[in-house]
Tab-separated table of C-alpha atoms in Angstrom:
chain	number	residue	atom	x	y	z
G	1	UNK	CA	-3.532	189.257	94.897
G	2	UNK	CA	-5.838	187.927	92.061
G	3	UNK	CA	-7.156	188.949	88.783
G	4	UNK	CA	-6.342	192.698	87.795
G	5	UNK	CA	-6.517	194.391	91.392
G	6	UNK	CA	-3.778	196.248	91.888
G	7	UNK	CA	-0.467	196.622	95.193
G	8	UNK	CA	-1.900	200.356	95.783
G	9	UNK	CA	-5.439	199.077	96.163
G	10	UNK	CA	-6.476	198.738	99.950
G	11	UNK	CA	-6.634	195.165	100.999
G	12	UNK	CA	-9.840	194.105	101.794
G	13	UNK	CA	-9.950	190.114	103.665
G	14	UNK	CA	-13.473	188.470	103.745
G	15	UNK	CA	-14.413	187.000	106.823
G	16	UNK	CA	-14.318	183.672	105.852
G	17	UNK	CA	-10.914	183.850	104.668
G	18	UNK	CA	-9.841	185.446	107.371
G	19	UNK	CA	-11.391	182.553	109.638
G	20	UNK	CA	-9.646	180.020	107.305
G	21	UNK	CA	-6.135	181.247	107.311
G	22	UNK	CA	-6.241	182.065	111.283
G	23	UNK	CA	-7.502	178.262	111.768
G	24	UNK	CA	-4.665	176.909	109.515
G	25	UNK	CA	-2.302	179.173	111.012
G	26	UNK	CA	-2.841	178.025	114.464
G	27	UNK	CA	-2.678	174.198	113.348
G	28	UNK	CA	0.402	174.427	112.316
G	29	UNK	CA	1.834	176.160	114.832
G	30	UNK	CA	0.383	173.699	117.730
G	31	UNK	CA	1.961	170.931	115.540
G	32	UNK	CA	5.769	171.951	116.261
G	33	UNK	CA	6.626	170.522	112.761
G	34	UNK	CA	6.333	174.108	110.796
G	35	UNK	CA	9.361	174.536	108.901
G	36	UNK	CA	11.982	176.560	111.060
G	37	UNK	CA	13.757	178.515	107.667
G	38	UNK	CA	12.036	178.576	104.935
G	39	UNK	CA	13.401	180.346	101.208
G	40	UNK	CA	11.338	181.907	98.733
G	41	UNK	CA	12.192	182.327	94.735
G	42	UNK	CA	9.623	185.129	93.978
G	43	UNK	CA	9.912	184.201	90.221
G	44	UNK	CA	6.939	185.758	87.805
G	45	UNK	CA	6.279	189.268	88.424
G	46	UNK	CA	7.298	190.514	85.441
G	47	UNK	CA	5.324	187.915	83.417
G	48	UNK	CA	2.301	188.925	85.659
G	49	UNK	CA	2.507	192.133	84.018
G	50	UNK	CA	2.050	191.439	80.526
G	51	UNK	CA	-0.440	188.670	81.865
G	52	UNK	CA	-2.782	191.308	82.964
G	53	UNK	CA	-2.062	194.382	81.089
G	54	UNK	CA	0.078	196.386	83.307
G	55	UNK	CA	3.296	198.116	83.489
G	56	UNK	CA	6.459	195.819	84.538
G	57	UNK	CA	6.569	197.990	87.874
G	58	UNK	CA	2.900	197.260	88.801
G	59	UNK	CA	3.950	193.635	88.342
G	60	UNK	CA	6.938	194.051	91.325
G	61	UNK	CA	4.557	196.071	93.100
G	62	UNK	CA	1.616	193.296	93.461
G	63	UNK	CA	4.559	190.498	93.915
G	64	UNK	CA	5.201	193.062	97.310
G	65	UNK	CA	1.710	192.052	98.448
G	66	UNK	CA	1.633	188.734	97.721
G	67	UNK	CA	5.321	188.529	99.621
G	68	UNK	CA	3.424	190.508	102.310
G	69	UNK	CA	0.446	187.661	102.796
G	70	UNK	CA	3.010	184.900	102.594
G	71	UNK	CA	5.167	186.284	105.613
G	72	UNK	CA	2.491	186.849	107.885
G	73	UNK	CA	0.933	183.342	107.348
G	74	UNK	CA	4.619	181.865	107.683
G	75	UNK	CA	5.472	184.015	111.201
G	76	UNK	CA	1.725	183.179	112.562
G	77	UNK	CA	2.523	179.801	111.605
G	78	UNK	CA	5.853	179.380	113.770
G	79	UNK	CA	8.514	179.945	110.926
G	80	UNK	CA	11.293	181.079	112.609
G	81	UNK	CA	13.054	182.888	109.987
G	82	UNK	CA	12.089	183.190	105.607
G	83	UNK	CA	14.638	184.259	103.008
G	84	UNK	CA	13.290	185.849	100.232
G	85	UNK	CA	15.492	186.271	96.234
G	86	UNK	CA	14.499	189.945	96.128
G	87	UNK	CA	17.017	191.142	93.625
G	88	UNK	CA	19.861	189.119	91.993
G	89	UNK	CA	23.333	190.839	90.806
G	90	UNK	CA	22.487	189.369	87.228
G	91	UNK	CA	19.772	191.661	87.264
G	92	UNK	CA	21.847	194.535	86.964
G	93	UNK	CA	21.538	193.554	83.323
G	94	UNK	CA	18.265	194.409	82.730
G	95	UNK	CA	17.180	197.792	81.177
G	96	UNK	CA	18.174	201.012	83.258
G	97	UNK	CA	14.574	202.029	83.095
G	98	UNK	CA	14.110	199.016	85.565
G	99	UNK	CA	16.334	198.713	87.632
G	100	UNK	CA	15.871	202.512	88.349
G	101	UNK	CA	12.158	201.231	88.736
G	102	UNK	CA	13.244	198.464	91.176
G	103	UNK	CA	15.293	200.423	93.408
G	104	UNK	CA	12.918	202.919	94.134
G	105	UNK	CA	10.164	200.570	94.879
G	106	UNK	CA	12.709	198.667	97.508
G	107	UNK	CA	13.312	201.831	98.901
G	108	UNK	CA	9.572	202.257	99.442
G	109	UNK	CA	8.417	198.721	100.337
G	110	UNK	CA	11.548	198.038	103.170
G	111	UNK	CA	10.668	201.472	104.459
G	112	UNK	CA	6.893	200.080	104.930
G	113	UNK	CA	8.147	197.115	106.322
G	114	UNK	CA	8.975	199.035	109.339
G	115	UNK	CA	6.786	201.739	109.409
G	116	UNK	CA	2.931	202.269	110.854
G	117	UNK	CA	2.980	198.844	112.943
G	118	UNK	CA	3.698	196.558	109.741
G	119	UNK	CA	5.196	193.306	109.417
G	120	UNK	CA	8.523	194.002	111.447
G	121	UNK	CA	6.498	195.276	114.772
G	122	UNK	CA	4.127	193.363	114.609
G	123	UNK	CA	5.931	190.097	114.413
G	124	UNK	CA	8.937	191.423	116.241
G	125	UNK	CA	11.026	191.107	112.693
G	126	UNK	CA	14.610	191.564	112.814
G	127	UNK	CA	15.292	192.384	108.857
G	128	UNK	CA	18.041	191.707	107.872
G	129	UNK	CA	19.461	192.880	103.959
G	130	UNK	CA	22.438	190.095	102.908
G	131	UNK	CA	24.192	190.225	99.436
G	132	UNK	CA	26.737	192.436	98.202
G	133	UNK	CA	25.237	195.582	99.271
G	134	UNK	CA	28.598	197.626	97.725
G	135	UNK	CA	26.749	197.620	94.905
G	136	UNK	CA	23.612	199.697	95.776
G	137	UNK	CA	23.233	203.479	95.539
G	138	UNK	CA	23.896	205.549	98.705
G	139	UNK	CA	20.938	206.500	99.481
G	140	UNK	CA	19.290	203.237	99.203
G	141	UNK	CA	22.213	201.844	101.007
G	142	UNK	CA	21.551	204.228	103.408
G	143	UNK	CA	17.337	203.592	103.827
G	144	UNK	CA	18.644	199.897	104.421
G	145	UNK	CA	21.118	200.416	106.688
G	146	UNK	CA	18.573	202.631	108.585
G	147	UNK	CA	15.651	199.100	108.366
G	148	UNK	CA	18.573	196.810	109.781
G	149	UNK	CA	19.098	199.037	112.654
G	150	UNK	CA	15.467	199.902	113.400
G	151	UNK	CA	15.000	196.132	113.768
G	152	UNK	CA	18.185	195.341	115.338
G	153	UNK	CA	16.591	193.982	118.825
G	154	UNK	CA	13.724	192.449	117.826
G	155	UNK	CA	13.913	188.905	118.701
G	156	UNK	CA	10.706	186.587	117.485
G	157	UNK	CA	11.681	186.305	113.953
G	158	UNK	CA	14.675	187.136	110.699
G	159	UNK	CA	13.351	188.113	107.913
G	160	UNK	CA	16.695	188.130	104.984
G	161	UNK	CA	15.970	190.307	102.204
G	162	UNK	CA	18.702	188.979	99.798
G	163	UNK	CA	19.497	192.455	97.772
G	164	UNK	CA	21.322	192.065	95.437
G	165	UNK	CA	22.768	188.520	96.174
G	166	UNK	CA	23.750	185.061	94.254
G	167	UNK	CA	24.174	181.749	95.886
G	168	UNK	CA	27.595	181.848	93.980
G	169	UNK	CA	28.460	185.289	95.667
G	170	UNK	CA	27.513	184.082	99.337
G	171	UNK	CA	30.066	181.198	98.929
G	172	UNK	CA	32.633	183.579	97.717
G	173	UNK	CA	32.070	185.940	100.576
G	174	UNK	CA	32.454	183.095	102.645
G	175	UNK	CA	35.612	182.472	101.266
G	176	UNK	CA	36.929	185.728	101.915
G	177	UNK	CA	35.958	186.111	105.072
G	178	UNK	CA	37.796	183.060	106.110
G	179	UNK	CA	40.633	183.788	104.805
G	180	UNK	CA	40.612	187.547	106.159
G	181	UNK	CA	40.084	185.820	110.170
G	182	UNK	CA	43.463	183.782	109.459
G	183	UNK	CA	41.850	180.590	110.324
G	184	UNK	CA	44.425	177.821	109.932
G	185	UNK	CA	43.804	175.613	106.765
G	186	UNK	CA	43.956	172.440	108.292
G	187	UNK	CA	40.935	173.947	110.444
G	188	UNK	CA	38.601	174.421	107.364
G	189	UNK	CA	35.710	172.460	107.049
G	190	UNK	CA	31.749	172.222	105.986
G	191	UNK	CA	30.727	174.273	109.271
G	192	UNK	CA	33.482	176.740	109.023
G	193	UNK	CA	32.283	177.566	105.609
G	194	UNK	CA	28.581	177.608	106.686
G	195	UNK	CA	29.259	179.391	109.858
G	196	UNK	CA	30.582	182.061	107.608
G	197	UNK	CA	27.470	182.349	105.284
G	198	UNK	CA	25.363	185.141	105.051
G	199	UNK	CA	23.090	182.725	106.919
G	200	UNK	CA	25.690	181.885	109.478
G	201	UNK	CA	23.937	181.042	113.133
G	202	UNK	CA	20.588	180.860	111.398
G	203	UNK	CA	18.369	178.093	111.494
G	204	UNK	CA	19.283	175.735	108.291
G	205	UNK	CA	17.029	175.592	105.416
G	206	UNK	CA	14.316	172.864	105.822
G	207	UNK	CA	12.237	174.344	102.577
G	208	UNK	CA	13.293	176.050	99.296
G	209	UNK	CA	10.218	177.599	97.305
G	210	UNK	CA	10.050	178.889	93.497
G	211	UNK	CA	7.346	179.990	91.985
G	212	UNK	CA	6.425	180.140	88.386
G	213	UNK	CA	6.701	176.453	87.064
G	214	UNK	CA	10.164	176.555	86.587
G	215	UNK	CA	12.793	173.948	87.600
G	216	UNK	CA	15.887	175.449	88.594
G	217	UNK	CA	17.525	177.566	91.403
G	218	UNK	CA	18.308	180.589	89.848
G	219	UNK	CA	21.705	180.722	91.643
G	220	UNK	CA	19.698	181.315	95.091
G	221	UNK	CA	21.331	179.788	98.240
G	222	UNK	CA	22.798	177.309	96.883
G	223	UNK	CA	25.044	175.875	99.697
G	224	UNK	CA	22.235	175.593	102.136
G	225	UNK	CA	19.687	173.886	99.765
G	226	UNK	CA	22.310	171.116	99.250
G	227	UNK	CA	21.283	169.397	102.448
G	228	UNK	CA	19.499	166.265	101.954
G	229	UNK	CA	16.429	167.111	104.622
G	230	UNK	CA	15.769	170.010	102.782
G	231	UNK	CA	12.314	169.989	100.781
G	232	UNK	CA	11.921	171.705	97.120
G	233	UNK	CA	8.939	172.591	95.913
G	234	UNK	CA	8.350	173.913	92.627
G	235	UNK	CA	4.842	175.934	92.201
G	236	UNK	CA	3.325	176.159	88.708
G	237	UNK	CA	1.958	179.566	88.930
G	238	UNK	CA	3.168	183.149	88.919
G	239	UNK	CA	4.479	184.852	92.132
G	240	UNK	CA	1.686	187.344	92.778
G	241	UNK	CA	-0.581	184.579	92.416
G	242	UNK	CA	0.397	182.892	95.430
G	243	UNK	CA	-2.055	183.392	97.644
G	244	UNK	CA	-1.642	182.275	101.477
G	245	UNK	CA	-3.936	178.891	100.681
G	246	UNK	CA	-0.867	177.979	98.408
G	247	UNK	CA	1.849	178.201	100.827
G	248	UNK	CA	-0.877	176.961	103.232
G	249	UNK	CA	-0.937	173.523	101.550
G	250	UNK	CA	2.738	173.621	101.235
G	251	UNK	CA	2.776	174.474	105.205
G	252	UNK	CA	0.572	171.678	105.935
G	253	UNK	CA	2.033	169.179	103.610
G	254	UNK	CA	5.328	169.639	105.223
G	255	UNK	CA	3.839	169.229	109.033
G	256	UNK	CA	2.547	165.876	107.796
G	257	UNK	CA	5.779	164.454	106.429
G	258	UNK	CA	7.496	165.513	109.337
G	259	UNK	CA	5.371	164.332	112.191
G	260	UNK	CA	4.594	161.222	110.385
G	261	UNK	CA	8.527	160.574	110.008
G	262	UNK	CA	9.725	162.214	113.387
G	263	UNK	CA	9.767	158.694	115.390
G	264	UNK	CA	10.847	156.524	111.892
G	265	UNK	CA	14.358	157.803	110.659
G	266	UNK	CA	15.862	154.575	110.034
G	267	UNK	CA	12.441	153.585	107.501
G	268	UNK	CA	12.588	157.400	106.462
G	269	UNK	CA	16.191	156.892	105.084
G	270	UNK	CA	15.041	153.558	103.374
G	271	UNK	CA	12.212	155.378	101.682
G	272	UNK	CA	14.343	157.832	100.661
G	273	UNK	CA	16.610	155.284	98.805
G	274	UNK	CA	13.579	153.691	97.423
G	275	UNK	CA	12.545	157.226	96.081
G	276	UNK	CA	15.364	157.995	94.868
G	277	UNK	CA	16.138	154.705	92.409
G	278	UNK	CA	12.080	155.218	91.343
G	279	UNK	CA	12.662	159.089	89.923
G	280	UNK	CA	15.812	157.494	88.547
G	281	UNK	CA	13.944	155.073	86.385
G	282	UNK	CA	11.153	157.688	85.873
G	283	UNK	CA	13.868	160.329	84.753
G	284	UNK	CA	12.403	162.615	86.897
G	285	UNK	CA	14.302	164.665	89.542
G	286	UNK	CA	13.816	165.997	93.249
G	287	UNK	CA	11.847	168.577	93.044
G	288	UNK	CA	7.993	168.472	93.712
G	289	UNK	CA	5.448	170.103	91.506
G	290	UNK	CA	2.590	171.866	93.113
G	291	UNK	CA	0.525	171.701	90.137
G	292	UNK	CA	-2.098	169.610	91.127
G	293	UNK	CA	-2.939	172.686	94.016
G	294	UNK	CA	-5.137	173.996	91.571
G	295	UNK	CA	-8.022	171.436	92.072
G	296	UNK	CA	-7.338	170.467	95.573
G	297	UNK	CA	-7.718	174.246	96.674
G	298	UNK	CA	-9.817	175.881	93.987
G	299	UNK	CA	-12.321	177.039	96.113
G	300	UNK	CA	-9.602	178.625	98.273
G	301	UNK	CA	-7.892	180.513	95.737
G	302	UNK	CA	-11.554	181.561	94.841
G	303	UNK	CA	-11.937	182.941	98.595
G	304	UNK	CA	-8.342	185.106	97.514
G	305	UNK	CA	-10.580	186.978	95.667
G	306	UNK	CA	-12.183	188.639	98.017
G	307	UNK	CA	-9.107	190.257	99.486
């Protein structure tokens, strides 16, 4: 979504873009190096509000369709499963007027999700809602429970809706859980504690993704980003400004790395070193800004128009 159009405005795609995406789409996918998990910080909606006029709720409401155009271009693409920061605990702070807001709009946008051939059926979804769910309303508790179940069998692809969630809460649950089974101490280890994740028997992340040009995790799955293979990348714009050519040049940027590295780990691992003591001296750190996007794919983002 681009520009002042609104999420209750019909999506029109332009041919050409259309052409574009289902061209990149099937590229990646033929090159078996598409990330298999991939999480998404949808950071910016709010700012996107006052940045073009509108209410804070019209600003959730277009992030929805730019989450929307991301999945689809991810699950044509061959992602296996995407893990998208939908609502935090912390955000139980904000004003009651939004978070009212908020939780009717989830109630209306996971209901879509499975209704009228949408993203679950047609990409044989299973959705699955992880955080501490206790802490919803019953009835929206309820219209979640009711998405979970709908979805249950499908096979092709998980889509976690983390709502409401923390990295810091996932851990804990973790914890619990452990200790709840009886497992013996001396039995406890890395996988036990992953195994026990929301994310448990899921693919592991290979790429994190937060939008709006800032630098930090937010408290978002923070176990499973520790991993040294996975890939950061920090995007200087505003969620509901990206647009499928940005995750698009993400996509493709991350085939390239990995098929150019699959057959040289040992020279990867030296790189990596060498990398490493360069940001060092640079005093910069790991995460990749997507900045430069802007020119490479300008007339892209131009074609976003259209839809």
């Amino acid at each position: 979504m681009v520009g002042s159009e609104t999420a209750t405005e019909s999506s029109v795609e332009w041919w050409p873009m259309i052409g574009l995406k289902n061209l990149l789409s099937h590229t990646l996918k033929s090159s078996n190096c598409v990330p298999q998990h991939i999480g998404f910080i949808m950071d910016g909606n709010r700012r996107y509000a006052r940045k073009t006029g509108q209410a804070v709720r019209a600003g959730h409401e277009a992030g929805f369709v730019s989450m929307s155009k991301i999945l689809e271009l991810c699950y044509e693409s061959g992602v296996n499963t995407a893990t998208v920061f939908a609502f935090s605990i912390e955000n139980f702070k904000r004003s009651e007027h939004e978070v009212k807001a908020l939780m009717e709009l989830a109630k209306e946008r996971i209901r879509q999700l499975t209704e009228h051939g949408e993203l679950a059926h047609k990409y044989d979804i299973r959705i699955r809602v992880i955080g501490e769910i206790s802490l919803l309303d019953e009835d929206l508790l309820e219209e979640l429970l009711k998405t979970t179940e709908m979805t249950k069998n499908n096979k092709r692809a998980v889509l976690n809706i983390c709502f409401p969630y923390t990295g810091r809460e996932e851990i804990l649950h973790s914890i619990k859980n452990i200790i709840s089974e009886g497992i013996d101490s001396k039995s406890i280890d890395e996988s036990v504690v992953e195994s026990h994740l929301y994310t448990g028997g899921l693919p592991p992340l290979d790429l994190l993704i937060r939008t709006s040009g800032v630098s930090r995790l937010s408290d978002f799955m923070l176990w499973q980003s520790c991993r040294k293979s996975t890939v950061i990348e920090m995007v200087d714009c505003l969620w509901p400004e990206f647009g499928p050519a940005r995750i698009a040049w993400i996509l493709l940027k991350f085939a390239f790395k990995k098929s150019f590295s699959s057959n040289t780990t040992s020279l990867e691992d030296e790189d990596e070193d060498e990398e490493q003591l360069d940001e060092a001296k640079d005093g910069s750190n790991r995460f990749e800004s997507s900045k430069s996007f802007e020119n490479d794919f300008k007339y892209a983002n131009k074609m976003e128009k259209f839809q």
